[in-house]
């Protein structure tokens, strides 16, 4: 089976001696929606940099749709569309020129490029701005412009390095819808993001990178299944008495708010039954924190502890 | 992968860039050259008399055109490529399957277009001051093309190494301008003492200006064969250097 991305033993040491990537092993299947998460400086952007040839690797092998970047770099690059973290277009160029030039670098003729530019600018709601210089766009528009640019050569794989950073929630959700449509059309999507809710909502598989190493690589469902306890916040109709729940850790914050910690083995029905017997009416309920966020923090802490221990042992 | 389309795209982008800011790129050389003609041609030139068998104004015209070509070919690529590095839009090309020679050829082609266009503008302005004669059009075309390519390559290498906007003005100010002024634009090197004639022969611009002047007036301080050999040597050396630098990702890849 040919993977969309296959990374083996990837290492990167910068000139000053900083080892950004220690031994990355990663496989992404064709058509996947894959999340690459990690704290700042974990090695996400360096990994993407190596894949797109913006960073020279020190050691290891990277294959894009079966094309090794060491001996078939141009074929490998032709399959990738990159949406980088930083704005990296000519701020003085009109949008259409940016898109058409980018398509040209991939060998797409001007006539076809103009048709595609119109299609993507319309889909990403930038058509009205097509003749304006890129610097005139808002932050959210600039992010969408970079997505349109990455699609101009119709790549098989789209890499998005924090595509929704600084984008308001309405536009972010529109971008999510757009990315889901692209994925359904067969484009493999690799996403790095700081919005863990985004990864949870969009991605089927996930790798967590920390300190230049993959500390977790599994399915999103598998990862979330590792959660033992979730905290829910219940909004209640005002009550005058103290609520008491058997077998459930709870905290009554005021006369209309109750927090409960539920383990996987427990049922919410039991909680509701107990509340009902005490004449407590539940108006609404929500997760206290993002589930993935809790896991992410715990995995990173675990990895940090392991490193500390190995240092002590050494 | 269609390299011709990629090359056309870079060329189109480059030409569009300097045409969009024509007030900064095309007008100043025309004004500068007017001043040279008024001061060195009309005012001082009349007192100098003849040089190389031609009146002084006619003698300096080829050198002045070549000076504009050199300066503009160099500065176009230096500022455009460095600006692409600075704004990081050079990454648009680096992540695409564009061969390195196409990137070099695209930028050099853009520099040549501006250099030659400015050369044409300066020639047109010169027609208001002097009758221009043509001795050999092919020598003119070959010299201007090869010289603009040489300095466009020089500008590209400067931009690759540059870490700030100051770095792209150092070479033009401290190397290019002195070499141009001492490159026989305003005088025949045969007027110099023997020692300085020898020193001048180490200046590549002497060969370019003289070959160009030969195309217009049929006179030159150096042989045409030597001139083209020197220009060819610089083009090959600079092209290989630029290719090695881009292949290694110097200043471009971490």
Short mmCIF file of C-alpha atoms in Angstrom, two decimals, chain A residues 5 64 84 216 237 290 310:
data_model
loop_
_atom_site.label_atom_id
_atom_site.label_comp_id
_atom_site.label_asym_id
_atom_site.label_seq_id
_atom_site.Cartn_x
_atom_site.Cartn_y
_atom_site.Cartn_z
CA UNK A 5 3.06 10.31 3.72
CA UNK A 64 5.14 11.59 -0.50
CA UNK A 84 2.07 27.76 5.99
CA UNK A 216 1.32 9.29 20.56
CA UNK A 237 -33.17 25.83 38.07
CA UNK A 290 -12.22 20.22 25.91
CA UNK A 310 15.73 9.22 32.11
#
